[in-house]
Every structure is written in structure tokens, then in C-alpha cells.
Tab-separated table of C-alpha atoms in Angstrom:
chain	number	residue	atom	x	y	z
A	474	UNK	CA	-8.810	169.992	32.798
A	475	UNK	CA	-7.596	173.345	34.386
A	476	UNK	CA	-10.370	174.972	36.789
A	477	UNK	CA	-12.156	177.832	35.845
A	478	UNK	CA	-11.669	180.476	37.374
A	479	UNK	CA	-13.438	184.062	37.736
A	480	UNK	CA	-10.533	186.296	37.154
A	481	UNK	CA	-6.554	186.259	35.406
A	482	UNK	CA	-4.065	189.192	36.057
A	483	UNK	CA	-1.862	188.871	32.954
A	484	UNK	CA	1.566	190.555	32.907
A	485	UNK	CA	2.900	190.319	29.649
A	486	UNK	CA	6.848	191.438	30.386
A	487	UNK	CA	10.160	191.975	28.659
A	488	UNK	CA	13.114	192.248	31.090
A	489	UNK	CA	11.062	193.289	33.868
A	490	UNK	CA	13.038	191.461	36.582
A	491	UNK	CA	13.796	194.986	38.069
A	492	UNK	CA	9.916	196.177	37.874
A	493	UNK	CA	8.258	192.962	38.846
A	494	UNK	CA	8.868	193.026	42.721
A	495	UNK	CA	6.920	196.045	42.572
A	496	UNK	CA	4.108	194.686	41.026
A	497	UNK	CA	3.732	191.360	42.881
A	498	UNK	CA	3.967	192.949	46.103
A	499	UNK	CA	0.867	195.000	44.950
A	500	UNK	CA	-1.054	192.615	43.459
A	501	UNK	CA	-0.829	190.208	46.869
A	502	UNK	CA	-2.339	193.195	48.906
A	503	UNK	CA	-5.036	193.526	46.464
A	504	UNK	CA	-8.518	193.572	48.607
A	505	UNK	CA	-11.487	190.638	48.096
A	506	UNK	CA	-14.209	191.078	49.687
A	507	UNK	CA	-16.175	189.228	47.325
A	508	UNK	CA	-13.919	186.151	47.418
A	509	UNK	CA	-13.214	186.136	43.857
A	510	UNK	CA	-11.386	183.644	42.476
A	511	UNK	CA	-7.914	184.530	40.844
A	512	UNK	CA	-4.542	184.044	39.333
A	513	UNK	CA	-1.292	186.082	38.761
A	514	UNK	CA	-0.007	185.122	35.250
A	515	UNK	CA	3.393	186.394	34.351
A	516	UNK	CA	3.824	186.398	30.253
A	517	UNK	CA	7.704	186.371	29.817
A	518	UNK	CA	7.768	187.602	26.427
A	519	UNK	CA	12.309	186.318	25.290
A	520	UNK	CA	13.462	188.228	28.423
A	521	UNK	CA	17.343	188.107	28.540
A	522	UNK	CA	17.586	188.885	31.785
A	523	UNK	CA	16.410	187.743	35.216
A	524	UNK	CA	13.133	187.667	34.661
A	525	UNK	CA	12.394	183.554	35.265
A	526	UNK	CA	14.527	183.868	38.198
A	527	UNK	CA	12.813	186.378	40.097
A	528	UNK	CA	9.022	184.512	39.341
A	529	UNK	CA	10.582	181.423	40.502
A	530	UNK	CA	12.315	182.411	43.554
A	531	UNK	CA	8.460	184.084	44.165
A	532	UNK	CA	7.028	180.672	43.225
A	533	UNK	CA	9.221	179.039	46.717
A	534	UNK	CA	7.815	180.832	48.895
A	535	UNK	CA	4.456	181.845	47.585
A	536	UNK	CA	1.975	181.328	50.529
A	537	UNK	CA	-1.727	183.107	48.848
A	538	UNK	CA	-5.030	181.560	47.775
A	539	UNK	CA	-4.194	182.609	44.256
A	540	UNK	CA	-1.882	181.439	42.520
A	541	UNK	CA	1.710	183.039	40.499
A	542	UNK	CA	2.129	180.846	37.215
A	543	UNK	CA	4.674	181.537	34.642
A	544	UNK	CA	4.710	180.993	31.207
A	545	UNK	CA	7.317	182.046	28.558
A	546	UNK	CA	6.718	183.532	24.960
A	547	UNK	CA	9.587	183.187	22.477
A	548	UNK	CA	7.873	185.827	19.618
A	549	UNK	CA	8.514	189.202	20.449
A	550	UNK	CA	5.994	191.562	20.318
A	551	UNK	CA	3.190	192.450	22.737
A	552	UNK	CA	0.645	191.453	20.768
A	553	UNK	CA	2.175	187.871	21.049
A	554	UNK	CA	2.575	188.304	24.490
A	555	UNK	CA	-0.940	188.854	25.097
A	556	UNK	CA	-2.456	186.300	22.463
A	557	UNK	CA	-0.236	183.825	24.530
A	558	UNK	CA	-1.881	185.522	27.557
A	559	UNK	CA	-5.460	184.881	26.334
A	560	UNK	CA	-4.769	180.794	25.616
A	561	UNK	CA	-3.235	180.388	28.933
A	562	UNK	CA	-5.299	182.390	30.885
A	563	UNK	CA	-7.522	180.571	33.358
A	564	UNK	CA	-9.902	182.927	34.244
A	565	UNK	CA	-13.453	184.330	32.553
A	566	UNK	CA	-12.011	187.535	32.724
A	567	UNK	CA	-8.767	188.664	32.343
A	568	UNK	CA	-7.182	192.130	33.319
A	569	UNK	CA	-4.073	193.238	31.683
A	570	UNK	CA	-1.158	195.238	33.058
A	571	UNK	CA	2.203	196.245	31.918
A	572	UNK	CA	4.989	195.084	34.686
A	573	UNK	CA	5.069	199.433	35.680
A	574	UNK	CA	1.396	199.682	36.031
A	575	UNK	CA	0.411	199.444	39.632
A	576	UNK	CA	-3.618	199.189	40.601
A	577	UNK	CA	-5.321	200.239	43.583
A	578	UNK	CA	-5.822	198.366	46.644
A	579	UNK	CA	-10.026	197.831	45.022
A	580	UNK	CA	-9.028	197.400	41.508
A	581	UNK	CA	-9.532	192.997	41.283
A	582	UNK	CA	-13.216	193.693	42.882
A	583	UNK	CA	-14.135	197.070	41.113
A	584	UNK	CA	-13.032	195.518	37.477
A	585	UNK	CA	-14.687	192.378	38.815
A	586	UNK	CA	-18.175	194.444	39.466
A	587	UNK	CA	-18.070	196.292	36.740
A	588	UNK	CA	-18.442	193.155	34.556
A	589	UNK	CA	-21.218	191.730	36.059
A	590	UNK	CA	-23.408	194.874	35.786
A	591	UNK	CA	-22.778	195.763	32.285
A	592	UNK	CA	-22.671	191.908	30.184
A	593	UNK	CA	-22.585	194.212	27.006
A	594	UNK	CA	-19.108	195.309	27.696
A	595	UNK	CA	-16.625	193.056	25.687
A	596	UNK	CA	-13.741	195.376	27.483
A	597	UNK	CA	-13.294	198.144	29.435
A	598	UNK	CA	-10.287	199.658	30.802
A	599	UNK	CA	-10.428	202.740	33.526
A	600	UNK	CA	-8.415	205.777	34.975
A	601	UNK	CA	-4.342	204.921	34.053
A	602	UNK	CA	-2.760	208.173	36.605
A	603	UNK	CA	1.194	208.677	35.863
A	604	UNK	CA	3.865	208.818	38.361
A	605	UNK	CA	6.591	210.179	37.238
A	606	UNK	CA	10.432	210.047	38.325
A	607	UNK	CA	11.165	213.570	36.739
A	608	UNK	CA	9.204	216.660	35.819
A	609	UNK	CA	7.430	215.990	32.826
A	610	UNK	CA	8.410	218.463	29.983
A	611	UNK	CA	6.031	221.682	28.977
A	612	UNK	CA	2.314	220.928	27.842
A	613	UNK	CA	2.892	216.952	28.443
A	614	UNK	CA	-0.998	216.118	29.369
A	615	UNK	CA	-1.573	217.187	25.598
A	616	UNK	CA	0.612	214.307	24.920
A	617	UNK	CA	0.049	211.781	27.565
A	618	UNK	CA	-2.151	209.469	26.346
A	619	UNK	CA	0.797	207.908	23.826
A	620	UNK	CA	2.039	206.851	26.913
A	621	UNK	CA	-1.064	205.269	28.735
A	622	UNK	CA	-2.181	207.677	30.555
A	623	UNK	CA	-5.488	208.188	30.498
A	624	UNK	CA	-8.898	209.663	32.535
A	625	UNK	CA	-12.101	210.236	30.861
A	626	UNK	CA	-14.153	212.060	33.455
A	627	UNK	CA	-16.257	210.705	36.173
A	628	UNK	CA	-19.322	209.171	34.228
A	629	UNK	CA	-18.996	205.472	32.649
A	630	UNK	CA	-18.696	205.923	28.842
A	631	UNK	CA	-18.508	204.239	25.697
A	632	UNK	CA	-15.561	204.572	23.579
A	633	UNK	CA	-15.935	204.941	19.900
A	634	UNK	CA	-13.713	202.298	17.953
A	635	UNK	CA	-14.576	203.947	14.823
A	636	UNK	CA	-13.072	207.142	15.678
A	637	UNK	CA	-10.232	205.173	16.866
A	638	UNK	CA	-10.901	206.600	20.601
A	639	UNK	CA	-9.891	203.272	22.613
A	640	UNK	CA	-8.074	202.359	25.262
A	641	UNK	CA	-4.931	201.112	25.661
A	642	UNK	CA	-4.119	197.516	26.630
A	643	UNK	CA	-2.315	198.046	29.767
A	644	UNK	CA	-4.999	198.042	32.622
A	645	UNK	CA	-7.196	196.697	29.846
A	646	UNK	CA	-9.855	193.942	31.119
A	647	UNK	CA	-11.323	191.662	28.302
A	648	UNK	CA	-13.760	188.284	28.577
A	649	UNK	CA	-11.615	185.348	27.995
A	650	UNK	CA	-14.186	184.046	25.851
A	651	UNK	CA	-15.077	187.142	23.780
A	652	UNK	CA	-11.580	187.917	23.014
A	653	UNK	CA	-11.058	183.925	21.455
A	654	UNK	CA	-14.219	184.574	19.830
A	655	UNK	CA	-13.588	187.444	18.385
A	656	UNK	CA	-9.668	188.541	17.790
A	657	UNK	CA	-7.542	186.318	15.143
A	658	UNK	CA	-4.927	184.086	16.598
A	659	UNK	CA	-2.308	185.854	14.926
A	660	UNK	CA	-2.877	190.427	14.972
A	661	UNK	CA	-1.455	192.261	11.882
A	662	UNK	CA	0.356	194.671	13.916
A	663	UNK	CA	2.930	193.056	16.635
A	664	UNK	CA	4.004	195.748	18.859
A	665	UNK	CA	7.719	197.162	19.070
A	666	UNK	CA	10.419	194.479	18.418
A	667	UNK	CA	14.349	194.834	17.665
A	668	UNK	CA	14.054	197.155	14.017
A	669	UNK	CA	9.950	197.452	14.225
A	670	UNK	CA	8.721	200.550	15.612
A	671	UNK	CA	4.953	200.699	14.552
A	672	UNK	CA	2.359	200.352	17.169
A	673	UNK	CA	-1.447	200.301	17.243
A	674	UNK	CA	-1.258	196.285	18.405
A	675	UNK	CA	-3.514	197.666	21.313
A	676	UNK	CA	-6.133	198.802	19.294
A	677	UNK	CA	-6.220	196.313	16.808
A	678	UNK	CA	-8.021	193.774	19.298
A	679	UNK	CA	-10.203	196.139	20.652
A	680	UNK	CA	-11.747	196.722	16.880
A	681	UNK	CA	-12.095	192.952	15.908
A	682	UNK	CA	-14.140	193.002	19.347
A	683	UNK	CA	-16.240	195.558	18.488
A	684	UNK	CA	-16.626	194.360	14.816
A	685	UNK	CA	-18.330	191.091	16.536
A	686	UNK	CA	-20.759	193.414	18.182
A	687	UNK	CA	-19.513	194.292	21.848
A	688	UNK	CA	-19.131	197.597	23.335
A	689	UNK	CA	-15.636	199.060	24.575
A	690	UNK	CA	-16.433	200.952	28.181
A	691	UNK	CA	-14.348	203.122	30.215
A	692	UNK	CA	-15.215	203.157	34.157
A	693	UNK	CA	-14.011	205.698	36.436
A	694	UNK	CA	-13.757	203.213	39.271
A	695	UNK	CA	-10.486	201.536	38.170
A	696	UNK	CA	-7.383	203.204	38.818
A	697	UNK	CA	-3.813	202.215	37.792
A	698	UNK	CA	-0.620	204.375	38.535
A	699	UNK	CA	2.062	204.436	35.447
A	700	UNK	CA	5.705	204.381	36.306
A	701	UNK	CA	7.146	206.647	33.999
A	702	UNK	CA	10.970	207.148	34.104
A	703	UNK	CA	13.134	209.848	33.198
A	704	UNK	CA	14.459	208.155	30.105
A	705	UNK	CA	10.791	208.272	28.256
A	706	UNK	CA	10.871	211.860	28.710
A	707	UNK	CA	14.055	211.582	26.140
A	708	UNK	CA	13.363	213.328	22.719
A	709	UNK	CA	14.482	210.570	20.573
A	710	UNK	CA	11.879	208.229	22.236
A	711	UNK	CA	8.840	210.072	22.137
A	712	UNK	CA	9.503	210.887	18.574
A	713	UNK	CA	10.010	207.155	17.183
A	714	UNK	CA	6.938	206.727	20.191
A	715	UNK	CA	4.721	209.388	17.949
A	716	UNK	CA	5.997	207.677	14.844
A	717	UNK	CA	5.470	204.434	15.671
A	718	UNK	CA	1.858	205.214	16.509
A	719	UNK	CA	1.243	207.065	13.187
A	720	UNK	CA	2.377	204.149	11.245
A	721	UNK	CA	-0.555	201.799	12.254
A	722	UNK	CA	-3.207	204.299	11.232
A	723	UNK	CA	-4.005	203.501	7.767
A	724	UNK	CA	-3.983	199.789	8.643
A	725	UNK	CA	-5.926	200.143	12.037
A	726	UNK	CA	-9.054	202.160	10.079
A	727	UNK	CA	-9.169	199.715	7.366
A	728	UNK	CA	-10.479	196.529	10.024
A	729	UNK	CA	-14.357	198.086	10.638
A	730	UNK	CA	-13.837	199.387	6.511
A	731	UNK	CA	-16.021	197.915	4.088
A	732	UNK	CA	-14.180	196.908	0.642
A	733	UNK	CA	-15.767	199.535	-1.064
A	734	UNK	CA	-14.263	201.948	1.532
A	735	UNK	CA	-10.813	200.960	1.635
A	736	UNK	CA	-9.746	203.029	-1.417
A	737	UNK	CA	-11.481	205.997	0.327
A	738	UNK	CA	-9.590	205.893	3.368
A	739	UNK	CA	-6.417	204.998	1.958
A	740	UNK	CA	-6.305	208.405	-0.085
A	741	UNK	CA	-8.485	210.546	2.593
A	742	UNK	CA	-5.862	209.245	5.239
A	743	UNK	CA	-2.814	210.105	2.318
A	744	UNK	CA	-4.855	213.689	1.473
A	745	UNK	CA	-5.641	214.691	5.311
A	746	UNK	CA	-2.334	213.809	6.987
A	747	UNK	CA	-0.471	215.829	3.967
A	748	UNK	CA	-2.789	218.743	4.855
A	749	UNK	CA	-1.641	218.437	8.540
A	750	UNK	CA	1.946	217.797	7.801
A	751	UNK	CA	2.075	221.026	6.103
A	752	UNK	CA	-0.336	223.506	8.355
A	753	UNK	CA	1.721	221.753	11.407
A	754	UNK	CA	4.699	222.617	9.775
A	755	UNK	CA	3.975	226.417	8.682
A	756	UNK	CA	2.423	226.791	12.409
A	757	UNK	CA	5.150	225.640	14.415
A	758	UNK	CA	8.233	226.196	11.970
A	759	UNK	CA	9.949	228.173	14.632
A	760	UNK	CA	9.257	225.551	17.686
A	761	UNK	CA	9.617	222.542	16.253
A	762	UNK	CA	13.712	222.069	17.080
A	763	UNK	CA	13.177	223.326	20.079
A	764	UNK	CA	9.993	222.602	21.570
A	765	UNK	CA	8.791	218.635	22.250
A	766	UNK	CA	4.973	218.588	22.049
A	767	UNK	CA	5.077	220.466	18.809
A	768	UNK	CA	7.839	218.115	17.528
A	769	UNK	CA	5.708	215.110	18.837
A	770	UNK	CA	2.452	216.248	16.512
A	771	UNK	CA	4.558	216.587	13.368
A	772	UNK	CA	6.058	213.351	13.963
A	773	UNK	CA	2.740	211.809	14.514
A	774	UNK	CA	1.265	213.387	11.012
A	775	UNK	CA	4.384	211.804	9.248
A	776	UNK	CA	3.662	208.692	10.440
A	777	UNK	CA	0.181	208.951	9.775
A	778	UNK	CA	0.911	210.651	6.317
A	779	UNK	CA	2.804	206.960	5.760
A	780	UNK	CA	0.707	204.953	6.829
A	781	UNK	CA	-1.413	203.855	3.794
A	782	UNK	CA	2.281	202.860	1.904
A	783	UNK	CA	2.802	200.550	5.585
A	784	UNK	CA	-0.940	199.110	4.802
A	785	UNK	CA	0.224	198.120	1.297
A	786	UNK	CA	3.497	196.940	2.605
A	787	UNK	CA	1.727	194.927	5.390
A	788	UNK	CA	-0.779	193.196	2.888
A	789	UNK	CA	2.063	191.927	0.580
A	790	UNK	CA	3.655	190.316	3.595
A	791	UNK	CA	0.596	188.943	4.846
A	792	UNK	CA	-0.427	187.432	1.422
A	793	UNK	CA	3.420	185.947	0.352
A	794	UNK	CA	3.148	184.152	4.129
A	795	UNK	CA	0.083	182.839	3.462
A	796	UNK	CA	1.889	181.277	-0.416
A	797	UNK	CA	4.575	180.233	1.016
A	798	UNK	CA	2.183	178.498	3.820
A	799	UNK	CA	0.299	176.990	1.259
């Protein structure tokens, strides 16, 4: 029977061979002061490149008092990736990161500290900073948070699931246990794959959490550092980025919904993001070919505005799956 163990790094990763070194050689200066006991556990999620190679060739010489494991994921899609995550996982809790999130030298011990003095929290995630290769373009920080980056001040808070004001899952910690409990074996929404666009698999978790009663925190004593390169700065990217997002809102609402209040939000969510569609339009008809962040909104209130048909479309998958598995 594996040990238990008090805490698992999980790094879910597609074709991170190149951003990997990076990461490792954080995570082994990581301080412990406390002697907690941990694991690095690297989620290969159908890499085509090097990525086995350059785990095992870490594996050889690995020389620490935690230990590097590997596992490999065939289904694409982060949210398979970290479900995969979860059942390996070794340790009661287990902090995410993305293979181009680096934490600070006191992140292990400050996420580990955090838990122990508040047993409500279910999850919590902390301050995500952005480093970035290039200038970011004009009025980014309104947009930054599609790109996990995120600060909430200097006080511990609650986030509000029902508003939809989470966190997202890189630098994300989570009980083992609660998250089993809690989150089905297989999410709705999958992440970006070859052809699929639509995000909001970092939320979805998060709101089957809080549905079984737990409380999402954010605690300004973890700090990660997002690698952003010049490429996600490209137009075309942070447009199917903002679309992607809008697409999952319909179906992301509808999980704390009551029956009785699905039909509501399906046409309120229909009704309010036509509303914004047009205002955003009339507002910035004169920016919007020109200017990103404006571009970025629109884009977002189309996807949202679509949403409730991608609900519908989602359910009749979901339910001819479940025939055809019966």
C-alpha cells in the first residue's frame, strides 16, 4: 500500500520538455523547515515530444528526500490530467502547477500552514505574479486574470463560487480526500484539446467542492510567478482564449442551479450577454479592430452570449454516452 504522505506537487504537462528543467530545479530548492513530507508528480498528459525523456534522465540521478514520479495520461484535456493527478497522488494535500508556474522559495510550507489553520478550506490558491518575455499590450491587468494571473489584496478571503469568482487551477491546492469526495470522476468540461476551445474545466471542480459544503480561500502568502511568452500576447490567441472562456458559462452556472432555476439562467445568461454584446459593440465600434482589450470583452460576451446553445449541446452528448453505455 503506497505511504501517505503530507503533501503532492502535481504538474499536469503537455510538451513541456523545454519548461520542465525550470520547474524541477525550483521545486528541489523549495525550503522545509517543518520537514514535511512530499512528492514531485509529473502528469504527462499524450506529450509528443521529449517530455518522458527529460523526467527520466531526472529520475538517474535524482538524489532528494522526496521523490520525482511520472505517470502518463493518454486523454487530452487538463481536466483529465488533473483527475489522473488526484488518483495518483500520494499526498493529503495536493498543490497544482502548470509546468511555467514557478513558486517561491516558502511556497511547500506556507500552502502547507495554511491548511492546517483553516480545516474549512476545501482549496485555496494564492498570489499567481506574471513574468513576462515582452511588454504586455495597453490596459493588460484588465485582462490578466484569463491568463492566471491573479492577486486579491493582502487579507485572506473567501471566494464566491456562485458569482463564479474562483481561482484558477494552476497554483491551486486541494485535499486529496475532499476533491475524491466531492468532484465526479469524469468533469463536463475537458480543457483545450486539438478542435475544442472551451474552457472553465478549472472552475468546474472548484463548484462541485463547494456544492459539498467547503469553502474556496485565497491567501496572500503563496506566491507563484507565470511565464508568459510573447506568443500569448498574439491577437488570435487571446481572442479564441476570451472565447473559449465564454463558452463554459452557461454550463458552469447551471452546477450550484436548482432544476427550477435552470430555465432562468439559461435565458437571463441568453438576455444579459445579448445586452452586452450590443452596448460593447456601440461603445467600442471604433476600437474594436484596432485595440486588444476591447476586442477581448466582445469576444468574451459572444462566447458567453453562446453559451446556453453549448449547455444544450453538452447535455445531448452527455446523455447519448450514457445510451450507448448502457
Amino acid at each position: 500500500m503506497p505511504m501517505s504522505l503530507d503533501f503532492t506537487v502535481a504538474i499536469p504537462t503537455f510538451n513541456g520538455a523545454k519548461r520542465l528543467p525550470a520547474l524541477l530545479e525550483r521545486l528541489r530548492s523549495l525550503t522545509n523547515p517543518g520537514a514535511i513530507a512530499w512528492e514531485i508528480l509529473i502528469v504527462d498528459n499524450n506529450s509528443n515530444d521529449d517530455t518522458a525523456q527529460v523526467i527520466a534522465d531526472y529520475q538517474a540521478n535524482w538524489n532528494y528526500p522526496f521523490a520525482l514520479r511520472y505517470c502518463f495520461e493518454p486523454e487530452q484535456g487538463a481536466a483529465f490530467a488533473r483527475q489522473r493527478a488526484v488518483r495518483e497522488a500520494q499526498g493529503d494535500l495536493i498543490g497544482f502547477l502548470d509546468d511555467d508556474n514557478l513558486p517561491a522559495p516558502d511556497w511547500l510550507t506556507a500552502a502547507h500552514t495554511f491548511a492546517i489553520e483553516h480545516p474549512e478550506a476545501g482549496a485555496f490558491s494564492g498570489q499567481i505574479h506574471g513574468e513576462f518575455e515582452v511588454e504586455p499590450p495597453e490596459n493588460f491587468r484588465k485582462i490578466q486574470p484569463y491568463l492566471a494571473i491573479r492577486g486579491h489584496g493582502s487579507a485572506p478571503r473567501l471566494f464566491s463560487p456562485p458569482d463564479l469568482r474562483l481561482p484558477p487551477a494552476a497554483c491551486l491546492i486541494v485535499r486529496k480526500q475532499v476533491w475524491l469526495d466531492s468532484v465526479p470522476a469524469r468533469q463536463i468540461l475537458t480543457g483545450k484539446r486539438p478542435g475544442v476551445l472551451v474552457q472553465g474545466e478549472d472552475y468546474e471542480p472548484l463548484l462541485y467542492i463547494y456544492k459539498a459544503g467547503w469553502e474556496i480561500w485565497y491567501t496572500p502568502t503563496l506566491h507563484t510567478y507565470h511565464q508568459i511568452p510573447k506568443w500569448r500576447f498574439e491577437r488570435d490567441y487571446l481572442l479564441a482564449v476570451a472565447r473559449g472562456n465564454g463558452l463554459a458559462t452557461c454550463q458552469l452556472r447551471m452546477i450550484l442551479a436548482q432544476p427550477w432555476e435552470k430555465p432562468i439562467i439559461f435565458v437571463r445568461t441568453l438576455l444579459g450577454n445579448l445586452r452586452r454584446v450590443c452596448v460593447h459593440t456601440l461603445k467600442y465600434r471604433n476600437q474594436l479592430k484596432t485595440e486588444l482589450v476591447p476586442a477581448f470583452e466582445l469576444e468574451f460576451f459572444w462566447g458567453s452570449l453562446l453559451s446556453p446553445f453549448y449547455f444544450l449541446k453538452l447535455n445531448l452528448q452527455n446523455k447519448s454516452s450514457r445510451s450507448h453505455g448502457a
